[in-house]
Amino acid sequence: MTKSWQRFHGFFRRSIFLKLFVVYLLTAVVLLGGLRAFKFWTLDEGNFFQTPWGRILAHQADYLLGEIGSPPDPEKARRIAEEWGVQIRVEGSGASWSTDSRLPSIPSLRIHDSHAQSHFQASRFRFHPVIIANDDAQRVALFFLHRPSRNVDAWMLMLLIGMIAAVLTGSYWGVRWVLRPVGWLNTGAKEIAKGNIDHQVSVRSPDELGRLAESFNDMAQQVREMIHARDRLLVDVSHELRSPLTRMKVAVEFVQAPSTKEKLQQEIRELEIMVAELLESERLASQGGQLHLVATDLVSIVKEVVGTYASQEGAEARLVVSPRSLVLPLDRQRVQIVFRNLLENAMKYSHPEKGPIEIRITAETDFACVAIRDHGPGIPLDEQSRIFEPFYRVDLSRTRETGGYGLGLNLVKKIMEAHGGEAVLSCSSDRGSTFILKFPIR
Ligand code: ADP
C-alpha cells in the first residue's frame, strides 16, 4: 500500500463527513445504474417492429437501402453515413465492406425480432438499434448510431468537469454543514474531559443532532449537580469534624503511654490537615474566597518556604537556578501552601543520599516557571494522570507509611488554576519526579 493511500484511508476512517459523502455518491451511482437497467429491462425488443420506433426505423431503412442502390454502392453508402450518421455494413457472396471498420460482423449480432412482411431483422449494437436487410446474395446492416448532439469542444468538457467538481464540493460542504453539531459535541466532550464542567454545547437546530446536543447538556448538568453535591457533602463533613478533632486533641493530652499518645497525635494532625485542605479548596471555589492578588516576589516566597525545611531531617532542598527577583501578582498565602505541599511530598519521598531536591525558577516570555525535582521512587506511568485528583493516592502500602489523604496535589492544582497558571508533573521515573508550576506573567 502506498503512503498516500494509507493517509487517505486513515482520513476516510476518521471523517464521518467523507463516509456520508461516499455513501450518497454510491447511492446516486447505483440508482442511476438501476434506472438504466430498468429501462433496458422494460424494452420491448421482441416486438421491435410493432413499436412506433421500430416502424419508423423500418421505414427509414427501406428508404436508405433504396438510396444505396442494388448492388449497394460503397461511395453512396459513405455519403449516407456522413449525412445521416447511419453506418453501413455489407456482407455477402460478392464484395464485403463497411463504412466504418470498427463495426461488428453481421453474424455476431443477436437478432431480437424479424419483420412479418419484409426481410428485415432487428438487432442492437451498444444500445443503438441495428436493422439488417437480408437478400439472397447478401446482407446489409444499418447501424443507427447517430445521436442529436453537437460536437463536444474542449471548453465544454472543462465546463462539465468544473460543474461536476462544483456539485461534489458543494455536497461535501453541505454534509459538513448538516453535521456541524457533531463538531460542537466533540468540543463539548473535550472541554468537560478537561475539567471545564460548566461548558455548554450550543443548540441551534431542532433536528436529531440538535436534540442529541440538548441531551448532552442535560447529562453535563446532572454531572455538575452530582459533583456539587459531593463537594457540599465533603465540606459539611469537614466542618462537622473540626469540633470533635479539637476535643480529641484535649483528650489525648491525658493519655499516659507516650508511644500511644504520639501515634494518636500524629493521626489527629493528619486529620486536621485533611480538613484544612478540604476547607481551603472550598474557600477557593466560593465567591468570597477568591484570590487576594498583590505584586509579590515569587523568588522570596520560594526561599522562605525552603528555609522552613532547612532544619528538618532528611533530604535537603536547594534553589539551583533563579533570577534575583520575579515580581508577579500572587496570593502570598496560597502560593506558600503550593510550595509547602510540593516540597513536603518531595522531602517525604526523595532519597537524601542521591542528592538534594533541586528547585529552578526561570522566566519565559508568557510565564514564570518553577521546577521541583526530587530523587524519589517516582509515580507509575498509569497513575500519573490521576495524582491531581482529590483523594487519589499512589499505591496504598506506600501511603500507609507516609500518611496523607491525597488532597495536597489537588489543592496545588486548584490554587495554580485560580492564578491562571497550572501545575503539571513533567516527568517521573524510578530516578525521581519533577513537578512544574507555571505562573502567568501579565
Ligand atoms: P498526600 O497529601 O496524601 O501526600 P498528594 O495529593 O500530595 O497526597 O499526593 C498524591 C499521591 O501522589 C500520593 O499518593 C503520593 O504518594 C504521590 N506523590 C506525590 N508527590 C510525589 C513525589 N514527589 N514522588 C512520588 N510520589 C508522589
Short mmCIF file of C-alpha atoms and ligand atoms in Angstrom, two decimals:
data_model
loop_
_atom_site.label_atom_id
_atom_site.label_comp_id
_atom_site.label_asym_id
_atom_site.label_seq_id
_atom_site.Cartn_x
_atom_site.Cartn_y
_atom_site.Cartn_z
CA MET A 1 0.00 0.00 0.00
CA THR A 2 1.40 3.41 -0.89
CA LYS A 3 1.79 6.12 1.73
CA SER A 4 -0.79 8.46 0.17
CA TRP A 5 -3.36 5.64 0.04
CA GLN A 6 -2.68 4.89 3.71
CA ARG A 7 -3.09 8.58 4.53
CA PHE A 8 -6.37 8.73 2.60
CA HIS A 9 -7.57 5.53 4.27
CA GLY A 10 -6.73 6.98 7.68
CA PHE A 11 -8.52 10.23 6.87
CA PHE A 12 -11.53 8.33 5.50
CA ARG A 13 -11.80 6.23 8.68
CA ARG A 14 -11.70 9.35 10.83
CA SER A 15 -14.09 11.54 8.79
CA ILE A 16 -17.80 10.92 9.15
CA PHE A 17 -18.38 13.65 6.54
CA LEU A 18 -16.37 11.81 3.92
CA LYS A 19 -18.07 8.50 4.74
CA LEU A 20 -21.54 10.03 4.36
CA PHE A 21 -20.47 11.76 1.18
CA VAL A 22 -19.21 8.48 -0.30
CA VAL A 23 -22.39 6.69 0.80
CA TYR A 24 -24.65 9.05 -1.04
CA LEU A 25 -22.35 9.24 -4.05
CA LEU A 26 -22.56 5.45 -4.30
CA THR A 27 -26.33 5.68 -3.81
CA ALA A 28 -26.56 8.10 -6.74
CA VAL A 29 -24.42 5.85 -8.95
CA VAL A 30 -26.39 2.70 -8.04
CA LEU A 31 -29.71 4.49 -8.53
CA LEU A 32 -28.72 5.82 -11.95
CA GLY A 33 -27.40 2.37 -12.95
CA GLY A 34 -30.58 0.77 -11.64
CA LEU A 35 -32.79 3.17 -13.56
CA ARG A 36 -30.88 2.45 -16.73
CA ALA A 37 -31.12 -1.29 -16.14
CA PHE A 38 -34.85 -0.94 -15.50
CA LYS A 39 -35.32 0.99 -18.73
CA PHE A 40 -33.34 -1.65 -20.59
CA TRP A 41 -35.30 -4.47 -18.98
CA THR A 42 -38.64 -2.93 -19.98
CA LEU A 43 -37.51 -2.52 -23.63
CA ASP A 44 -39.93 -4.43 -25.87
CA GLU A 45 -37.23 -5.78 -28.19
CA GLY A 46 -39.09 -8.99 -29.06
CA ASN A 47 -41.81 -6.88 -30.74
CA PHE A 48 -39.48 -4.22 -32.08
CA PHE A 49 -41.19 -3.84 -35.46
CA GLN A 50 -44.61 -3.37 -33.83
CA THR A 51 -43.45 -0.39 -31.73
CA PRO A 52 -43.72 3.11 -33.31
CA TRP A 53 -39.94 3.49 -33.03
CA GLY A 54 -39.40 0.15 -34.83
CA ARG A 55 -41.86 1.08 -37.56
CA ILE A 56 -40.14 4.42 -38.14
CA LEU A 57 -36.72 2.79 -38.35
CA ALA A 58 -38.01 0.08 -40.76
CA HIS A 59 -39.40 2.82 -42.96
CA GLN A 60 -36.13 4.72 -42.77
CA ALA A 61 -34.13 1.57 -43.57
CA ASP A 62 -36.30 0.96 -46.63
CA TYR A 63 -35.57 4.45 -47.87
CA LEU A 64 -31.82 4.27 -47.19
CA LEU A 65 -31.49 0.88 -48.92
CA GLY A 66 -33.12 2.42 -51.98
CA GLU A 67 -30.58 5.29 -51.83
CA ILE A 68 -27.62 2.93 -51.63
CA GLY A 69 -28.85 1.10 -54.69
CA SER A 70 -28.62 -2.52 -55.70
CA PRO A 71 -25.99 -3.88 -55.68
CA PRO A 72 -25.00 -1.50 -52.83
CA ASP A 73 -22.66 1.25 -53.89
CA PRO A 74 -19.85 1.89 -51.31
CA GLU A 75 -19.48 5.50 -52.41
CA LYS A 76 -23.18 6.25 -51.87
CA ALA A 77 -23.08 4.37 -48.58
CA ARG A 78 -20.21 6.56 -47.37
CA ARG A 79 -22.15 9.70 -48.23
CA ILE A 80 -25.19 8.42 -46.38
CA ALA A 81 -23.03 7.61 -43.37
CA GLU A 82 -21.72 11.17 -43.38
CA GLU A 83 -25.09 12.84 -43.94
CA TRP A 84 -27.34 10.68 -41.80
CA GLY A 85 -24.98 9.26 -39.23
CA VAL A 86 -26.07 5.75 -40.17
CA GLN A 87 -23.15 3.34 -40.60
CA ILE A 88 -23.50 0.50 -43.12
CA ARG A 89 -22.00 -2.95 -43.35
CA VAL A 90 -22.45 -5.24 -46.32
CA GLU A 91 -21.62 -8.95 -46.26
CA GLY A 92 -22.33 -11.47 -49.00
CA SER A 93 -21.10 -13.76 -51.70
CA GLY A 94 -19.76 -10.79 -53.66
CA ALA A 95 -17.92 -7.91 -52.02
CA SER A 96 -17.93 -7.43 -48.23
CA TRP A 97 -17.26 -3.90 -46.90
CA SER A 98 -18.33 -1.38 -44.29
CA THR A 99 -18.34 2.39 -43.84
CA ASP A 100 -16.53 2.01 -40.52
CA SER A 101 -14.03 -0.78 -39.88
CA ARG A 102 -14.97 -0.91 -36.19
CA LEU A 103 -18.48 -2.23 -36.89
CA PRO A 104 -19.01 -5.86 -35.78
CA SER A 105 -19.67 -8.61 -38.33
CA ILE A 106 -23.34 -9.28 -39.07
CA PRO A 107 -23.39 -12.95 -37.84
CA SER A 108 -22.10 -11.79 -34.46
CA LEU A 109 -25.21 -9.61 -33.93
CA ARG A 110 -28.03 -11.13 -31.90
CA ILE A 111 -31.40 -10.99 -33.70
CA HIS A 112 -34.29 -9.81 -31.48
CA ASP A 113 -37.16 -9.54 -33.92
CA SER A 114 -37.97 -10.28 -37.57
CA HIS A 115 -40.34 -8.15 -39.59
CA ALA A 116 -43.51 -10.02 -40.57
CA GLN A 117 -43.91 -8.64 -44.09
CA SER A 118 -40.32 -7.84 -45.11
CA HIS A 119 -36.86 -9.42 -44.93
CA PHE A 120 -35.85 -7.04 -42.09
CA GLN A 121 -34.40 -8.18 -38.78
CA ALA A 122 -33.78 -6.06 -35.65
CA SER A 123 -30.64 -6.17 -33.51
CA ARG A 124 -28.68 -3.93 -31.14
CA PHE A 125 -25.11 -2.65 -31.01
CA ARG A 126 -24.04 -0.81 -27.80
CA PHE A 127 -27.63 0.31 -27.07
CA HIS A 128 -28.10 1.57 -30.67
CA PRO A 129 -30.67 -0.08 -32.96
CA VAL A 130 -29.45 -2.06 -35.97
CA ILE A 131 -31.69 -3.08 -38.89
CA ILE A 132 -30.47 -5.98 -41.03
CA ALA A 133 -31.82 -6.44 -44.55
CA ASN A 134 -31.47 -9.99 -45.88
CA ASP A 135 -31.17 -10.63 -49.54
CA ASP A 136 -30.44 -13.90 -51.35
CA ALA A 137 -27.00 -12.71 -52.33
CA GLN A 138 -26.04 -10.51 -49.36
CA ARG A 139 -26.91 -8.99 -46.00
CA VAL A 140 -26.87 -5.24 -45.34
CA ALA A 141 -26.77 -3.98 -41.75
CA LEU A 142 -27.73 -0.38 -40.98
CA PHE A 143 -26.33 0.87 -37.66
CA PHE A 144 -28.36 3.82 -36.38
CA LEU A 145 -25.58 5.32 -34.32
CA HIS A 146 -26.46 8.94 -34.79
CA ARG A 147 -27.36 10.97 -31.72
CA PRO A 148 -28.65 14.53 -31.92
CA SER A 149 -25.70 16.00 -30.01
CA ARG A 150 -23.27 18.66 -31.04
CA ASN A 151 -19.54 18.22 -31.20
CA VAL A 152 -18.02 18.47 -27.73
CA ASP A 153 -15.30 21.12 -27.62
CA ALA A 154 -12.51 21.16 -25.05
CA TRP A 155 -14.07 24.11 -23.22
CA MET A 156 -17.38 22.22 -22.97
CA LEU A 157 -15.56 19.31 -21.41
CA MET A 158 -13.85 21.66 -18.97
CA LEU A 159 -17.24 23.17 -18.15
CA LEU A 160 -18.67 19.71 -17.48
CA ILE A 161 -15.72 18.73 -15.25
CA GLY A 162 -15.97 22.07 -13.42
CA MET A 163 -19.70 21.57 -12.89
CA ILE A 164 -19.20 18.05 -11.52
CA ALA A 165 -16.41 19.30 -9.22
CA ALA A 166 -18.61 22.20 -8.03
CA VAL A 167 -21.56 19.87 -7.33
CA LEU A 168 -19.35 17.37 -5.47
CA THR A 169 -17.65 20.11 -3.43
CA GLY A 170 -20.99 21.74 -2.69
CA SER A 171 -22.50 18.50 -1.49
CA TYR A 172 -19.43 17.71 0.66
CA TRP A 173 -19.73 21.09 2.39
CA GLY A 174 -23.49 20.55 2.61
CA VAL A 175 -22.89 17.33 4.55
CA ARG A 176 -20.40 19.13 6.79
CA TRP A 177 -22.89 21.92 7.42
CA VAL A 178 -25.67 19.48 8.32
CA LEU A 179 -23.37 17.60 10.67
CA ARG A 180 -21.75 20.59 12.37
CA PRO A 181 -23.40 19.76 15.75
CA VAL A 182 -21.10 16.70 15.74
CA GLY A 183 -18.15 19.10 15.92
CA TRP A 184 -19.79 21.10 18.73
CA LEU A 185 -20.47 17.89 20.67
CA ASN A 186 -16.89 16.80 20.19
CA THR A 187 -15.60 20.14 21.52
CA GLY A 188 -18.06 19.94 24.43
CA ALA A 189 -16.96 16.43 25.39
CA LYS A 190 -13.29 17.51 25.24
CA GLU A 191 -13.95 20.60 27.39
CA ILE A 192 -15.75 18.52 30.02
CA ALA A 193 -12.98 15.90 29.95
CA LYS A 194 -10.50 18.74 30.57
CA GLY A 195 -12.46 19.61 33.71
CA ASN A 196 -14.44 22.56 32.38
CA ILE A 197 -17.72 21.08 33.58
CA ASP A 198 -19.66 24.32 33.10
CA HIS A 199 -19.23 24.08 29.34
CA GLN A 200 -22.50 24.10 27.36
CA VAL A 201 -22.87 22.87 23.80
CA SER A 202 -24.77 25.45 21.73
CA VAL A 203 -28.00 24.00 20.36
CA ARG A 204 -29.06 25.78 17.20
CA SER A 205 -31.00 23.16 15.28
CA PRO A 206 -34.17 21.31 16.22
CA ASP A 207 -33.17 18.10 14.37
CA GLU A 208 -31.90 14.81 15.84
CA LEU A 209 -28.36 16.16 16.29
CA GLY A 210 -29.74 19.26 17.98
CA ARG A 211 -31.69 17.03 20.35
CA LEU A 212 -28.54 14.97 20.96
CA ALA A 213 -26.73 18.20 21.90
CA GLU A 214 -29.61 19.04 24.28
CA SER A 215 -29.35 15.59 25.91
CA PHE A 216 -25.58 16.10 26.18
CA ASN A 217 -26.16 19.40 28.01
CA ASP A 218 -28.71 17.72 30.32
CA MET A 219 -26.20 14.98 31.08
CA ALA A 220 -23.47 17.56 31.80
CA GLN A 221 -25.91 19.39 34.09
CA GLN A 222 -26.58 16.15 36.01
CA VAL A 223 -22.85 15.52 36.37
CA ARG A 224 -22.39 19.13 37.58
CA GLU A 225 -25.08 18.67 40.20
CA MET A 226 -23.55 15.37 41.36
CA ILE A 227 -20.12 16.96 41.69
CA HIS A 228 -21.53 19.95 43.58
CA ALA A 229 -23.45 17.61 45.90
CA ARG A 230 -20.26 15.63 46.56
CA ASP A 231 -18.26 18.81 47.26
CA ARG A 232 -21.01 20.12 49.54
CA LEU A 233 -21.04 16.85 51.46
CA LEU A 234 -17.25 16.90 51.87
CA VAL A 235 -17.30 20.47 53.12
CA ASP A 236 -20.15 19.77 55.55
CA VAL A 237 -18.38 16.70 56.91
CA SER A 238 -15.13 18.69 57.24
CA HIS A 239 -16.91 21.42 59.20
CA GLU A 240 -18.51 18.83 61.47
CA LEU A 241 -15.14 17.16 62.08
CA ARG A 242 -13.49 20.29 63.45
CA SER A 243 -15.09 20.29 66.93
CA PRO A 244 -14.60 16.54 67.64
CA LEU A 245 -10.96 16.93 66.50
CA THR A 246 -10.42 19.78 68.96
CA ARG A 247 -12.00 17.68 71.76
CA MET A 248 -9.80 14.71 70.78
CA LYS A 249 -6.69 16.91 70.94
CA VAL A 250 -7.54 17.87 74.51
CA ALA A 251 -8.39 14.25 75.46
CA VAL A 252 -5.12 12.92 74.00
CA GLU A 253 -3.18 15.06 76.47
CA PHE A 254 -4.46 12.77 79.23
CA VAL A 255 -3.16 9.60 77.59
CA GLN A 256 -0.34 8.19 79.75
CA ALA A 257 1.53 5.82 77.39
CA PRO A 258 3.96 8.04 75.38
CA SER A 259 4.01 5.87 72.23
CA THR A 260 0.20 5.69 72.05
CA LYS A 261 -0.02 9.40 72.72
CA GLU A 262 2.47 10.17 69.95
CA LYS A 263 0.58 7.91 67.49
CA LEU A 264 -2.76 9.49 68.34
CA GLN A 265 -1.36 13.00 67.99
CA GLN A 266 0.03 12.10 64.57
CA GLU A 267 -3.37 10.76 63.43
CA ILE A 268 -5.11 13.89 64.69
CA ARG A 269 -2.58 16.12 62.90
CA GLU A 270 -3.25 14.34 59.62
CA LEU A 271 -6.99 14.63 60.05
CA GLU A 272 -6.59 18.34 60.78
CA ILE A 273 -4.53 18.82 57.60
CA MET A 274 -7.14 16.97 55.58
CA VAL A 275 -9.94 19.12 56.99
CA ALA A 276 -7.91 22.30 56.43
CA GLU A 277 -7.15 21.33 52.81
CA LEU A 278 -10.76 20.47 52.07
CA LEU A 279 -11.97 23.74 53.53
CA GLU A 280 -9.27 25.66 51.64
CA SER A 281 -10.37 24.07 48.35
CA GLU A 282 -13.96 25.02 49.08
CA ARG A 283 -12.98 28.58 50.01
CA LEU A 284 -11.14 28.93 46.69
CA ALA A 285 -14.25 27.86 44.82
CA SER A 286 -16.62 30.16 46.72
CA GLN A 287 -17.27 33.79 45.75
CA GLY A 288 -15.82 35.39 48.89
CA GLY A 289 -12.71 33.20 48.90
CA GLN A 290 -11.22 34.45 45.65
CA LEU A 291 -7.51 35.19 45.49
CA HIS A 292 -6.08 38.26 47.11
CA LEU A 293 -3.56 39.19 44.42
CA VAL A 294 -0.72 41.54 45.33
CA ALA A 295 2.53 42.21 43.46
CA THR A 296 4.85 39.78 45.27
CA ASP A 297 8.34 38.44 44.68
CA LEU A 298 7.99 34.76 43.76
CA VAL A 299 11.69 34.11 44.48
CA SER A 300 11.35 35.36 48.05
CA ILE A 301 8.33 33.09 48.70
CA VAL A 302 10.27 30.06 47.44
CA LYS A 303 13.30 30.97 49.56
CA GLU A 304 11.12 31.47 52.61
CA VAL A 305 9.42 28.06 52.26
CA VAL A 306 12.72 26.30 51.52
CA GLY A 307 14.16 27.97 54.65
CA THR A 308 11.46 26.48 56.88
CA TYR A 309 12.57 22.98 55.87
CA ALA A 310 16.31 23.67 56.24
CA SER A 311 16.48 22.50 59.86
CA GLN A 312 14.47 19.31 59.25
CA GLU A 313 15.97 15.87 58.94
CA GLY A 314 16.02 14.09 55.59
CA ALA A 315 16.57 15.42 52.09
CA GLU A 316 17.83 18.94 51.61
CA ALA A 317 16.13 21.36 49.19
CA ARG A 318 18.30 23.71 47.14
CA LEU A 319 17.46 26.62 44.84
CA VAL A 320 19.85 25.92 41.95
CA VAL A 321 18.66 28.38 39.29
CA SER A 322 16.82 31.61 39.98
CA PRO A 323 16.64 35.26 38.95
CA ARG A 324 17.27 37.72 41.76
CA SER A 325 13.61 38.55 41.98
CA LEU A 326 10.45 37.93 39.98
CA VAL A 327 7.53 40.12 40.93
CA LEU A 328 4.13 38.78 39.96
CA PRO A 329 0.53 39.29 41.10
CA LEU A 330 0.26 36.48 43.65
CA ASP A 331 -1.81 35.46 46.66
CA ARG A 332 1.12 35.02 49.01
CA GLN A 333 -0.50 32.64 51.48
CA ARG A 334 -1.93 30.38 48.81
CA VAL A 335 1.36 30.22 46.88
CA GLN A 336 3.07 29.29 50.14
CA ILE A 337 0.62 26.37 50.50
CA VAL A 338 1.53 25.26 46.96
CA PHE A 339 5.27 25.21 47.65
CA ARG A 340 4.81 23.66 51.07
CA ASN A 341 2.75 20.80 49.66
CA LEU A 342 5.16 20.10 46.82
CA LEU A 343 8.26 20.35 49.00
CA GLU A 344 6.74 18.17 51.70
CA ASN A 345 5.99 15.47 49.13
CA ALA A 346 9.48 15.76 47.66
CA MET A 347 11.09 15.51 51.10
CA LYS A 348 8.87 12.57 52.04
CA TYR A 349 9.90 10.53 49.01
CA SER A 350 13.36 11.73 47.94
CA HIS A 351 16.42 9.62 48.86
CA PRO A 352 18.81 12.09 50.56
CA GLU A 353 21.89 10.05 49.57
CA LYS A 354 21.12 10.64 45.87
CA GLY A 355 21.46 14.43 46.23
CA PRO A 356 19.39 17.44 47.25
CA ILE A 357 15.94 18.33 45.94
CA GLU A 358 16.54 20.87 43.18
CA ILE A 359 14.40 23.94 42.56
CA ARG A 360 14.74 26.01 39.41
CA ILE A 361 12.96 29.32 38.81
CA THR A 362 13.00 30.65 35.25
CA ALA A 363 11.14 33.44 33.49
CA GLU A 364 9.82 32.71 30.00
CA THR A 365 8.01 35.23 27.79
CA ASP A 366 4.50 34.45 29.00
CA PHE A 367 5.03 32.68 32.28
CA ALA A 368 7.33 32.11 35.20
CA CYS A 369 8.29 28.52 35.74
CA VAL A 370 9.22 26.77 38.97
CA ALA A 371 10.50 23.20 38.65
CA ILE A 372 10.92 20.97 41.70
CA ARG A 373 12.94 17.83 41.15
CA ASP A 374 13.35 15.06 43.69
CA HIS A 375 15.19 11.71 43.78
CA GLY A 376 12.27 9.60 44.97
CA PRO A 377 10.73 6.38 43.64
CA GLY A 378 8.65 8.26 41.02
CA ILE A 379 5.00 7.76 40.17
CA PRO A 380 3.95 4.81 37.99
CA LEU A 381 3.08 5.86 34.44
CA ASP A 382 -0.54 4.68 34.57
CA GLU A 383 -1.18 6.70 37.73
CA GLN A 384 0.48 9.94 36.64
CA SER A 385 -2.65 11.37 35.06
CA ARG A 386 -4.66 10.89 38.23
CA ILE A 387 -2.45 12.19 41.03
CA PHE A 388 -4.05 15.66 40.91
CA GLU A 389 -7.50 14.17 41.60
CA PRO A 390 -8.84 14.60 45.14
CA PHE A 391 -8.25 11.57 47.42
CA TYR A 392 -6.11 9.85 44.81
CA ARG A 393 -3.09 8.15 46.31
CA VAL A 394 -0.40 6.11 44.65
CA ASP A 395 -0.21 2.53 45.90
CA LEU A 396 -1.67 2.15 49.34
CA SER A 397 1.26 0.43 51.05
CA ARG A 398 3.44 3.44 50.22
CA THR A 399 0.76 5.79 51.54
CA ARG A 400 0.33 3.88 54.78
CA GLU A 401 3.97 4.67 55.55
CA THR A 402 3.83 8.30 54.50
CA GLY A 403 0.33 9.24 55.63
CA GLY A 404 -1.83 11.79 53.82
CA TYR A 405 -5.24 11.68 52.21
CA GLY A 406 -4.38 12.53 48.61
CA LEU A 407 -5.60 16.13 48.84
CA GLY A 408 -2.31 18.03 48.68
CA LEU A 409 -1.74 17.93 44.93
CA ASN A 410 -5.40 18.64 44.26
CA LEU A 411 -5.14 21.81 46.29
CA VAL A 412 -1.92 22.74 44.45
CA LYS A 413 -3.73 22.36 41.14
CA LYS A 414 -6.70 24.44 42.27
CA ILE A 415 -4.54 27.29 43.61
CA MET A 416 -2.46 27.34 40.42
CA GLU A 417 -5.56 27.40 38.24
CA ALA A 418 -7.03 30.21 40.33
CA HIS A 419 -3.84 32.16 39.49
CA GLY A 420 -4.43 31.46 35.80
CA GLY A 421 -1.47 29.10 35.76
CA GLU A 422 -1.04 25.36 36.01
CA ALA A 423 0.70 22.58 37.89
CA VAL A 424 1.99 19.59 35.95
CA LEU A 425 4.04 16.52 36.61
CA SER A 426 6.60 16.99 33.86
CA CYS A 427 8.40 13.67 34.26
CA SER A 428 8.61 10.83 36.69
CA SER A 429 10.65 7.63 36.72
CA ASP A 430 12.33 5.43 39.30
CA ARG A 431 15.05 8.10 39.44
CA GLY A 432 12.68 10.78 40.68
CA SER A 433 9.91 13.18 39.76
CA THR A 434 9.80 16.77 38.50
CA PHE A 435 6.76 18.93 39.17
CA ILE A 436 6.45 22.19 37.26
CA LEU A 437 4.43 25.24 38.28
CA LYS A 438 3.61 27.86 35.67
CA PHE A 439 2.56 31.36 36.76
CA PRO A 440 1.33 33.69 34.02
CA ILE A 441 3.26 36.93 33.59
CA ARG A 442 0.57 39.50 33.00
P1 ADP B 1 -0.95 13.28 50.12
O1 ADP B 1 -1.42 14.54 50.76
O2 ADP B 1 -1.66 12.07 50.55
O3 ADP B 1 0.54 13.14 50.03
P2 ADP B 1 -0.89 14.25 47.42
O4 ADP B 1 -2.05 14.77 46.71
O5 ADP B 1 0.15 15.22 47.86
O6 ADP B 1 -1.44 13.39 48.62
O7 ADP B 1 -0.21 13.15 46.52
C1 ADP B 1 -0.97 12.21 45.80
C2 ADP B 1 -0.19 10.95 45.57
O8 ADP B 1 0.94 11.22 44.75
C3 ADP B 1 0.32 10.34 46.86
O9 ADP B 1 -0.17 9.02 46.93
C4 ADP B 1 1.82 10.33 46.75
O10 ADP B 1 2.28 9.02 47.03
C5 ADP B 1 2.12 10.62 45.31
N1 ADP B 1 3.19 11.62 45.23
C6 ADP B 1 3.09 12.96 45.35
N2 ADP B 1 4.26 13.57 45.20
C7 ADP B 1 5.17 12.58 44.95
C8 ADP B 1 6.59 12.58 44.72
N3 ADP B 1 7.31 13.70 44.71
N4 ADP B 1 7.18 11.39 44.49
C9 ADP B 1 6.47 10.25 44.50
N5 ADP B 1 5.14 10.18 44.73
C10 ADP B 1 4.49 11.34 44.96
#
